Amino acid sequence: MIKNNLKIKLVLSFIAIALSFFVFTGNAYAADASSSESYPSYGLIDEGALVTDATQQDEINNELKGIYDKYKVSVYIYTTTEVGMSDDYDGVVQSLHSELKGLTNEDNMVILFIGYKENDHVYQIDSYGSFASNYISSSRAKLIKSEHMQTYMVNGDFYNAELQFTDRVSYYLSQNPQFDTIFFKWWFQLIIAFVISGIIIAVMVSGAGGKVTTTSRTYLDGSHSKVLSGFERYTHTTVTRVKHESRSGGGGGGGGGGHSSSGGSSF
Amino acid sequence: MVIQYKCPDCGADMTFDAGSGKLHCDSCGHEEVIEGAQSDGEFRNVEPEENTATFEDENVVQYQCQNCGAVVISNKDTTATTCSFCGSPVILGDRLSGSLAPTKVIPFTISKEQANEIFRKWCKHARFSPKEFRMVAKLKEITGMYVPFWLFDTIGQGDAMAEGTRSSSHEEGDYTVTETRHYDVYRQIDTTYLKIPADASEKMADDLMDRLEPFDYDELKTFNTPYLAGYLSEKYNYTDKELFPRIKARVHEYMEDYVRDSINGFETVSIENTNFNISEIKADYTLMPVWMVYYQYENAEYTFALNGQTGKIAGHPPIQKSIVAGYVIGLGLIIFIVFRIISILMGGPVI
């Protein structure tokens, strides 16, 4: 009986720990589809002519179309040889964004900007709209750049860098960012599983020789015990502020939405 | 003074029977009711002859069996044993009188056979122990023993200061703001704790005896020597005064719990200081029934104690590391799989 009680307690505590990892649930943002009438909903705008091969251009455009068809997210790749890292490219990027926003009716956009001037390049990924900015967050954009595009960019292989970009954008749009936290990583879960298991078994081993099952109430004579007096007095208040994990503003739908940005790198 | 109970019908030795709670004659089946009997009333109370039966040598007194005349093997603490020559139960009455007279006793309700069975079952379920240990091939000995305890009645009075907190949180832009309100909480309490046991035998490990608790005090009887017939028993080594510090520490913890239980409506409560005065009302010298199980396993002897009233077991079985590791790995993998299933069901990535 006592053993069973312990087992039940252990199982309950385990479930409580397990659930605590998963409390932060939320629904995936639904892609907000609205058709564009005049301006293309995606495209490789290769002003800098970094990818000259027509087949390669088609391939990239195909990828962009695939993303748009599947997720209703407009991805634009804009290249220019007008600015490089040493220039004040920020203004150029801003005006590009305003221009694209004015031209298209799409709510969800991801824009890859590549500036290449005198072997000096800069590239930046931005996203607009509640869905796109949530799924292509600045942290994910950073990962796309450092883990996937960087080696190609350094070698001037813009075609492959752009392909990596489309591939990753496509991948991340399918992955709810709420699962980016460490709690959903298999290796982390494995470690936690063994830590919990170790604790449970250690408790069981320590109880293998019998346990103290008496409590403070076992020998209490309730009829001759009481609280004679007592008070509760307020003393002070402490305040803690915890910043939310990168959460983009803007509710779903409508023309608003968040903006996520990662950029300004040069190699 | 040696007390031995003989059957009035056939003259054979009588022993205390855990099943019936009476003195029982194995030879003819005659039973004698103990309740209400005087400790030295209707049974024979044979005074040993001074010159031959008893002598004292360096605190070791020797007693002579009234049955066969052999010297009863005992140590300075023995109060009840059996004659090692004829097997007759012997109770050393002079060590159970005066200041050494127990006030109460809880008689055995679990017989030797039942104790054996309970222990074997317990071993079978000792999941972290080697397989051979669980089979209980060689049980060296099971001995029924009345262990001397003091049952303390105490009064604990005093006051305690604690800090309690309540918190609430709200969103402020990108921040979650948690406001925690702190309170000083004061309690003055007057408590009574009854019959807290502490074993008074120096041979018995305190942690082993503590884990045999709780005993069922409904079965607590006024002490009477026939209860000891057929069992080992020893007198106390420590007086209640000597053991009181142990009890005091225990009551102090109980009182802190009492204070904590009386404080409601807070999310956290931590006791910051206490001023408790704990005093003894009385302590009853009580004999508790314990089956001592000696188990020989791989050249080592393991000692287990089994509560002779409830069957609860305390003792340290051998632990096999490889079995423990197996359990950790097995349970770890199960937990891991559960984590993965929950993740995937929530829509998370498979890998």
XYZ file of C-alpha atoms in Angstrom:
618
model
C 0.000 0.000 0.000
C 2.734 2.408 1.017
C 4.797 1.385 -1.985
C 1.847 1.896 -4.274
C 1.259 5.359 -2.874
C 4.858 6.243 -3.627
C 4.530 4.922 -7.138
C 1.408 6.993 -7.724
C 3.182 10.051 -6.362
C 6.161 9.456 -8.627
C 4.005 8.973 -11.684
C 2.001 12.109 -10.901
C 5.110 14.194 -10.360
C 6.547 12.892 -13.606
C 3.406 13.834 -15.532
C 3.457 17.269 -13.901
C 7.069 17.795 -14.989
C 6.308 16.526 -18.466
C 3.329 18.827 -18.840
C 5.243 21.825 -17.562
C 7.462 21.577 -20.604
C 4.535 21.914 -22.889
C 2.390 24.593 -21.383
C 3.268 27.187 -23.904
C 0.957 26.007 -26.610
C -0.455 28.113 -29.340
C -2.028 27.689 -32.688
C -0.069 28.008 -35.833
C -0.713 31.186 -37.619
C -2.844 30.587 -40.643
C -1.535 31.894 -43.872
C -3.549 34.850 -44.873
C -4.237 34.412 -48.507
C -5.110 37.315 -50.661
C -4.476 37.368 -54.320
C -2.297 39.922 -55.996
C -3.645 41.502 -59.091
C -0.982 43.548 -60.758
C 2.403 42.983 -59.174
C 3.886 39.448 -58.975
C 3.475 37.831 -55.586
C 7.074 36.651 -55.500
C 10.176 37.096 -57.541
C 13.879 37.295 -58.058
C 14.610 40.930 -58.751
C 18.212 40.539 -59.826
C 19.189 44.142 -60.468
C 22.783 43.323 -59.700
C 22.756 40.430 -62.182
C 24.361 38.105 -59.660
C 22.683 35.051 -61.145
C 22.951 35.289 -64.900
C 22.156 31.749 -66.000
C 18.514 31.632 -67.150
C 17.994 28.059 -65.951
C 19.272 28.968 -62.533
C 16.984 32.005 -62.451
C 14.035 29.817 -63.371
C 14.931 27.374 -60.693
C 14.978 30.063 -58.022
C 11.708 31.514 -59.269
C 10.178 28.043 -59.186
C 11.192 27.707 -55.566
C 9.621 31.079 -54.776
C 6.430 30.050 -56.562
C 6.347 26.801 -54.615
C 6.592 28.718 -51.339
C 3.867 31.138 -52.374
C 1.524 28.379 -53.516
C 1.996 26.416 -50.341
C 2.171 29.113 -47.663
C 0.830 32.263 -49.342
C 4.030 34.015 -48.348
C 5.579 36.358 -50.899
C 9.311 35.970 -51.059
C 11.355 38.537 -52.955
C 15.056 38.335 -53.588
C 16.484 41.696 -54.492
C 20.082 42.133 -55.570
C 22.003 45.272 -56.378
C 25.555 46.310 -57.134
C 24.867 49.857 -56.071
C 25.684 49.352 -52.403
C 28.083 47.248 -50.369
C 28.852 46.836 -46.710
C 30.776 50.080 -46.518
C 27.831 52.064 -47.818
C 24.843 53.242 -45.932
C 22.715 50.464 -47.292
C 20.007 50.837 -44.678
C 18.236 53.593 -46.546
C 18.312 51.543 -49.736
C 16.794 48.589 -47.913
C 14.089 50.752 -46.364
C 13.045 52.291 -49.658
C 13.031 48.861 -51.277
C 10.716 47.617 -48.562
C 8.381 50.591 -48.914
C 8.325 50.162 -52.634
C 7.517 46.460 -52.473
C 4.846 47.055 -49.855
C 3.265 49.624 -52.106
C 3.377 47.425 -55.145
C 2.025 44.210 -53.726
C -1.192 43.444 -51.891
C 0.387 40.604 -49.955
C 0.300 40.666 -46.171
C 3.067 38.190 -45.592
C 6.418 38.951 -47.143
C 9.972 37.772 -46.796
C 12.608 39.921 -48.464
C 16.207 38.906 -49.028
C 18.351 41.897 -49.876
C 21.829 41.317 -51.341
C 24.147 44.240 -51.989
C 27.379 43.478 -53.818
C 29.879 46.129 -54.659
C 33.604 45.757 -55.313
C 33.841 42.332 -53.714
C 32.182 43.724 -50.631
C 28.782 42.317 -49.937
C 25.979 42.771 -47.492
C 22.838 40.735 -47.153
C 19.780 40.987 -44.997
C 16.563 39.017 -44.456
C 13.376 40.780 -43.377
C 9.857 39.558 -42.958
C 6.475 41.275 -42.718
C 3.037 40.113 -41.716
C 2.027 38.151 -38.667
C 2.645 34.743 -40.206
C 5.873 35.442 -42.028
C 7.461 37.505 -39.272
C 6.612 34.845 -36.747
C 7.866 31.916 -38.807
C 10.848 33.728 -40.351
C 11.794 35.440 -37.121
C 15.015 37.374 -36.716
C 16.594 34.458 -34.883
C 15.658 32.036 -37.662
C 16.827 34.532 -40.258
C 20.160 34.738 -38.475
C 20.416 30.955 -38.581
C 19.608 30.860 -42.300
C 22.407 33.319 -42.913
C 25.087 31.904 -40.680
C 24.400 28.200 -41.076
C 23.330 27.978 -44.693
C 24.130 31.005 -46.804
C 27.382 32.291 -45.413
C 29.813 29.835 -47.019
C 28.316 30.454 -50.466
C 28.218 34.208 -50.008
C 31.875 34.285 -49.045
C 32.746 32.415 -52.231
C 30.499 34.662 -54.333
C 28.279 31.728 -55.209
C 25.060 33.730 -55.156
C 23.033 31.106 -56.938
C 23.576 28.494 -54.252
C 23.260 31.060 -51.476
C 19.819 32.009 -52.827
C 18.822 28.366 -53.243
C 19.815 27.712 -49.634
C 17.735 30.711 -48.648
C 14.597 29.496 -50.440
C 15.118 25.995 -49.139
C 15.379 27.174 -45.541
C 12.496 29.622 -45.807
C 10.364 26.804 -47.166
C 11.475 24.564 -44.279
C 10.915 27.122 -41.536
C 7.470 28.071 -42.838
C 6.486 24.475 -42.114
C 7.927 24.543 -38.592
C 5.943 26.284 -35.887
C 8.443 28.536 -34.070
C 6.993 27.593 -30.705
C 8.865 24.327 -31.128
C 12.167 26.139 -31.559
C 12.624 26.178 -27.817
C 15.128 23.809 -26.288
C 12.300 21.793 -24.698
C 11.369 20.304 -28.051
C 14.904 19.284 -29.004
C 15.186 15.514 -28.845
C 18.584 15.557 -27.181
C 17.341 17.894 -24.479
C 14.323 15.679 -23.865
C 16.632 12.675 -23.678
C 18.789 14.352 -21.024
C 15.751 15.463 -19.021
C 14.197 11.991 -19.344
C 17.308 10.414 -17.835
C 17.589 13.029 -15.117
C 13.964 12.385 -14.108
C 14.459 8.636 -14.373
C 17.621 8.868 -12.263
C 15.843 10.847 -9.563
C 12.851 8.489 -9.499
C 15.041 5.389 -9.297
C 17.284 7.008 -6.670
C 14.230 7.720 -4.532
C 13.070 4.136 -5.015
C 16.507 2.703 -4.155
C 16.725 4.839 -1.040
C 13.313 3.526 -0.059
C 14.305 -0.095 -0.669
C 15.104 -0.564 2.998
C 11.792 0.724 4.270
C 10.726 4.298 4.775
C 9.619 6.501 7.610
C 5.855 6.574 7.143
C 4.912 8.560 10.192
C 4.062 12.231 9.798
C 3.785 15.151 12.143
C 0.115 14.268 12.577
C 0.711 10.646 13.594
C 1.287 11.424 17.268
C -0.584 14.710 17.451
C -3.281 14.914 20.094
C -5.628 17.165 18.168
C -8.002 17.746 21.068
C -5.207 19.204 23.167
C -3.490 21.237 20.487
C -4.428 24.642 19.162
C -3.245 27.943 17.841
C -3.488 30.388 20.721
C -2.979 33.533 18.710
C -1.624 34.776 15.452
C -1.523 37.588 12.980
C -0.594 38.311 9.399
C 0.947 41.673 8.622
C 1.775 43.062 5.194
C 5.389 44.210 4.970
C 6.408 44.993 1.423
C 6.027 44.165 -2.245
C 8.711 43.006 -4.647
C 8.340 43.347 -8.393
C 10.054 41.307 -11.085
C 9.886 41.952 -14.800
C 10.569 39.204 -17.306
C 10.816 40.018 -20.986
C 8.795 37.805 -23.308
C 10.658 35.508 -25.615
C 10.913 37.089 -29.080
C 7.277 37.582 -29.831
C 6.326 39.595 -32.883
C 3.542 42.065 -32.526
C 0.363 42.263 -34.514
C -2.587 39.972 -34.515
C -3.457 37.684 -37.363
C -5.184 38.895 -40.482
C -5.490 42.381 -41.807
C -2.790 44.457 -43.310
C -0.803 44.950 -40.123
C 1.460 42.405 -38.586
C 4.913 42.304 -37.268
C 8.261 42.890 -38.763
C 11.243 40.738 -38.229
C 14.662 41.571 -39.418
C 18.134 40.175 -39.532
C 20.734 41.890 -41.507
C 23.755 44.025 -41.849
C 26.354 41.319 -42.263
C 29.404 41.635 -44.340
C 32.234 39.298 -45.092
C 14.401 -14.763 39.827
C 13.587 -17.030 36.909
C 10.030 -17.287 35.651
C 8.981 -20.233 33.519
C 5.402 -21.034 32.596
C 4.397 -24.671 32.828
C 1.192 -26.179 31.519
C -1.144 -26.962 34.457
C -2.404 -29.999 32.566
C 0.708 -31.721 31.317
C 3.602 -29.748 32.795
C 5.201 -28.871 29.462
C 6.543 -25.367 28.668
C 4.031 -22.746 27.646
C 4.796 -19.936 25.195
C 2.957 -16.780 24.133
C 0.931 -17.456 20.998
C 0.803 -14.491 18.592
C -2.355 -15.792 16.938
C -4.558 -16.196 19.987
C -2.844 -13.741 22.318
C -2.774 -16.430 25.024
C -0.201 -18.677 26.608
C -0.178 -21.884 24.638
C 1.005 -25.389 25.449
C 2.475 -27.026 22.355
C 2.313 -30.371 24.016
C -1.382 -30.746 24.928
C -2.871 -27.614 23.386
C -3.955 -26.081 26.686
C -4.364 -22.298 26.610
C -4.120 -19.784 29.415
C -5.676 -16.329 29.191
C -3.193 -13.580 30.051
C -5.483 -10.575 30.318
C -6.111 -9.610 33.892
C -3.653 -12.147 35.262
C -1.165 -10.898 37.769
C 2.354 -10.822 36.505
C 3.374 -13.312 39.163
C -0.004 -14.487 40.304
C -1.160 -17.949 39.465
C 2.008 -19.099 37.773
C 4.894 -20.394 39.662
C 7.407 -17.895 40.796
C 10.449 -19.878 41.762
C 13.184 -18.102 43.630
C 16.533 -19.564 42.634
C 18.670 -20.872 45.404
C 21.084 -18.187 46.267
C 24.174 -20.320 46.437
C 23.850 -22.199 43.183
C 21.396 -20.521 40.881
C 22.513 -16.910 40.691
C 25.802 -15.219 40.966
C 27.047 -11.960 39.728
C 30.380 -11.527 38.010
C 31.282 -8.246 36.377
C 27.655 -7.314 35.940
C 26.854 -10.621 34.308
C 24.329 -12.552 36.303
C 23.881 -16.230 35.629
C 20.526 -17.892 35.893
C 19.681 -21.530 36.066
C 16.927 -23.145 34.050
C 14.216 -24.533 36.317
C 13.452 -27.153 33.722
C 16.783 -28.863 33.146
C 19.100 -27.125 35.549
C 21.436 -25.814 32.886
C 22.874 -22.317 33.071
C 20.736 -19.925 31.046
C 22.919 -18.122 28.539
C 22.199 -14.455 28.846
C 23.915 -11.116 28.697
C 23.528 -8.233 31.093
C 20.511 -6.880 29.199
C 18.553 -10.078 28.657
C 15.128 -10.139 30.266
C 13.616 -13.081 28.385
C 15.206 -15.905 26.411
C 15.023 -19.644 25.981
C 17.205 -22.234 27.628
C 19.781 -23.230 25.063
C 19.790 -26.802 26.333
C 16.142 -27.730 26.731
C 14.481 -24.905 24.767
C 12.287 -23.933 27.671
C 11.240 -20.263 27.733
C 12.892 -18.388 30.564
C 11.914 -14.963 31.876
C 14.327 -13.175 34.162
C 11.844 -11.603 36.539
C 14.267 -9.542 38.600
C 15.198 -7.583 35.507
C 11.560 -6.718 34.908
C 10.797 -5.298 38.301
C 11.274 -2.051 40.143
C 12.605 0.696 37.915
C 13.089 -1.877 35.177
C 9.428 -2.905 35.103
C 7.886 -2.159 31.732
C 4.608 -0.249 31.892
C 3.173 -1.386 28.595
C 3.642 -4.021 25.953
C 2.379 -4.574 22.442
C 2.141 -8.357 22.079
C 3.194 -10.145 18.932
C 0.327 -10.605 16.506
C 2.495 -11.997 13.710
C 3.750 -15.513 14.237
C 7.172 -16.759 13.225
C 5.724 -18.537 10.179
C 3.882 -15.417 9.093
C 7.013 -13.332 9.613
C 8.959 -15.785 7.473
C 6.354 -15.574 4.741
C 6.155 -11.763 4.839
C 9.928 -11.512 4.655
C 10.201 -13.887 1.700
C 7.501 -11.991 -0.145
C 9.271 -8.729 0.597
C 12.566 -10.117 -0.732
C 10.855 -11.288 -3.881
C 9.845 -7.692 -4.519
C 13.273 -6.262 -3.711
C 13.631 -5.224 -7.337
C 17.116 -3.736 -7.048
C 18.634 -6.742 -5.295
C 20.454 -9.676 -6.940
C 18.251 -12.514 -8.092
C 19.808 -14.982 -5.650
C 19.002 -12.655 -2.781
C 15.390 -12.433 -3.856
C 15.088 -16.221 -3.841
C 15.904 -16.316 -0.092
C 17.895 -19.530 -0.209
C 19.546 -19.248 3.178
C 17.636 -17.556 5.917
C 19.921 -17.791 8.890
C 17.560 -17.031 11.691
C 14.320 -15.350 12.634
C 14.119 -14.265 16.222
C 11.153 -12.786 17.986
C 12.252 -10.013 20.250
C 10.589 -7.496 22.516
C 12.585 -4.334 22.008
C 12.555 -1.770 24.821
C 11.056 1.566 23.795
C 10.046 4.703 25.644
C 6.730 6.164 24.582
C 6.871 9.871 25.229
C 3.945 12.166 25.902
C 5.039 15.738 25.331
C 3.755 19.260 25.463
C 5.163 21.718 22.949
C 4.447 25.395 23.447
C 5.812 28.495 21.849
C 5.637 30.842 18.963
C 6.964 31.112 15.469
C 7.519 33.850 12.924
C 7.153 33.032 9.258
C 7.156 34.866 5.976
C 4.272 34.291 3.609
C 3.994 35.546 0.051
C 1.222 36.055 -2.456
C 1.919 37.036 -6.012
C 0.036 38.186 -9.054
C 1.281 38.919 -12.526
C 0.147 40.982 -15.464
C 1.419 41.945 -18.896
C 3.071 45.268 -19.501
C 4.113 45.585 -23.130
C 6.862 43.055 -23.778
C 7.190 42.259 -20.090
C 5.458 39.971 -17.656
C 5.380 41.844 -14.368
C 5.087 39.764 -11.208
C 4.216 41.529 -7.989
C 4.916 39.570 -4.841
C 3.397 40.783 -1.603
C 5.272 39.741 1.530
C 3.675 39.229 4.928
C 4.977 38.604 8.414
C 2.985 35.728 9.855
C 2.982 35.011 13.570
C 1.595 31.985 15.384
C 1.512 31.051 19.018
C 0.752 27.370 19.489
C 0.108 24.919 22.270
C 0.465 21.299 21.168
C 0.361 17.846 22.637
C 2.002 14.807 21.085
C 1.309 11.421 22.584
C 3.262 8.181 22.609
C 6.148 9.150 20.382
C 8.342 6.064 20.380
C 12.106 5.982 20.813
C 13.972 2.708 21.062
C 16.017 2.381 24.213
C 18.258 -0.492 23.174
C 21.819 0.315 22.243
C 22.002 -2.739 19.976
C 19.202 -1.596 17.724
C 19.990 0.962 15.046
C 17.773 4.003 15.570
C 17.023 4.438 11.879
C 15.983 0.791 11.607
C 13.608 1.095 14.557
C 12.219 4.463 13.389
C 11.249 2.902 10.096
C 9.248 0.172 11.855
C 6.772 2.794 12.995
C 3.894 3.224 13.263
C 2.690 0.690 15.805
C -1.008 0.309 16.420
C -1.552 1.619 19.941
C -4.998 0.082 20.181
C -3.163 -3.115 21.009
C -1.121 -1.518 23.743
C -1.504 -3.664 26.881
C -0.469 -3.290 30.462
C 2.752 -5.232 30.815
C 2.527 -8.786 31.993
C 5.398 -11.272 31.987
C 3.597 -14.137 30.193
C 3.663 -12.062 26.994
C 7.418 -12.628 26.908
C 7.241 -16.418 27.115
C 9.033 -17.887 24.119
C 10.592 -14.622 22.934
C 13.798 -12.771 23.552
C 13.639 -9.567 25.448
C 16.084 -7.042 26.740
C 15.955 -4.250 29.239
C 16.496 -0.669 28.264
C 20.004 0.747 27.985
C 18.937 4.365 27.908
C 16.612 6.113 30.312
C 13.843 8.355 29.057
C 15.885 11.395 30.167
C 18.772 10.259 27.990
C 16.533 9.806 24.968
C 14.557 13.001 25.378
C 16.849 15.142 23.170
C 15.966 12.855 20.249
C 12.281 13.285 20.951
C 12.702 17.023 21.390
C 14.211 17.358 17.919
C 11.359 15.342 16.498
C 8.664 17.355 18.258
C 10.357 20.556 17.087
C 9.862 19.420 13.469
C 6.277 18.412 14.223
C 5.582 21.836 15.703
C 7.016 23.588 12.659
C 4.643 21.509 10.540
C 1.816 22.458 12.874
C 2.604 26.141 12.395
C 2.845 25.667 8.621
C -0.496 23.830 8.539
C -2.151 26.673 10.408
C -1.071 29.248 7.838
C -3.396 29.351 4.868
C -3.887 31.584 1.896
C -0.254 32.063 0.943
C 1.638 30.682 -2.009
C 4.851 30.243 -0.081
C 5.433 30.002 3.634
C 8.870 29.857 5.177
C 9.431 29.707 8.887
C 12.067 32.214 9.892
C 12.421 31.721 13.607
C 10.834 29.699 16.333
C 10.793 29.817 20.069
C 9.488 26.441 21.201
C 9.493 25.022 24.680
C 9.144 21.258 24.646
C 8.657 19.301 27.815
C 7.979 15.714 28.754
C 4.698 14.861 30.420
C 5.649 11.246 30.906
C 7.392 8.359 29.225
C 6.159 4.788 29.374
C 8.669 1.979 29.269
C 7.116 -0.223 26.613
C 8.166 -3.446 24.934
C 7.543 -3.580 21.199
C 7.341 -6.798 19.183
C 10.020 -7.089 16.515
C 11.056 -10.066 14.438
C 14.776 -9.846 13.781
C 15.660 -11.554 10.523
C 19.290 -12.542 9.993
C 20.018 -13.324 6.391
C 23.307 -14.793 5.237
C 24.035 -13.761 1.661
C 27.411 -14.048 -0.051
C 29.509 -14.107 3.104
C 27.764 -11.122 4.567
C 25.026 -11.049 7.125
C 22.102 -8.736 6.560
C 19.861 -7.773 9.429
C 16.256 -6.869 8.904
C 13.646 -5.879 11.417
C 10.010 -6.778 10.945
C 7.301 -5.098 12.954
C 5.766 -7.996 14.926
C 2.420 -6.251 14.948
C 2.034 -4.730 11.462
C 4.549 -6.693 9.357
C 6.373 -3.585 8.159
C 10.005 -4.310 7.262
C 13.116 -2.167 7.686
C 16.655 -3.037 6.664
C 19.124 -2.576 3.885
C 18.980 -5.260 1.199
C 22.026 -5.625 -1.082
C 21.666 -3.383 -4.136
C 23.021 -4.554 -7.499
C 24.298 -1.601 -9.503
C 23.658 -3.192 -12.889
C 19.990 -3.725 -12.031
C 19.675 -0.101 -10.898
C 21.351 1.061 -14.130
C 18.921 -1.085 -16.115
C 15.971 0.535 -14.399
C 17.349 4.044 -14.968
C 17.889 3.337 -18.673
C 14.533 1.595 -19.105
C 12.526 4.260 -17.319
C 14.567 7.015 -19.006
C 13.726 5.654 -22.442
C 10.049 5.356 -21.576
C 9.980 8.970 -20.367
C 11.861 10.041 -23.488
C 9.364 8.283 -25.742
C 6.491 9.921 -23.850
C 8.170 13.314 -24.347
C 8.548 12.670 -28.061
C 4.956 11.521 -28.427
C 3.675 14.607 -26.599
C 5.913 16.845 -28.764
C 4.721 15.250 -31.984
C 1.075 15.302 -30.909
C 1.463 19.012 -30.279
C 2.700 19.415 -33.829
C 6.397 19.640 -33.084
C 9.144 18.295 -35.311
C 9.612 14.503 -35.394
C 13.385 14.826 -35.182
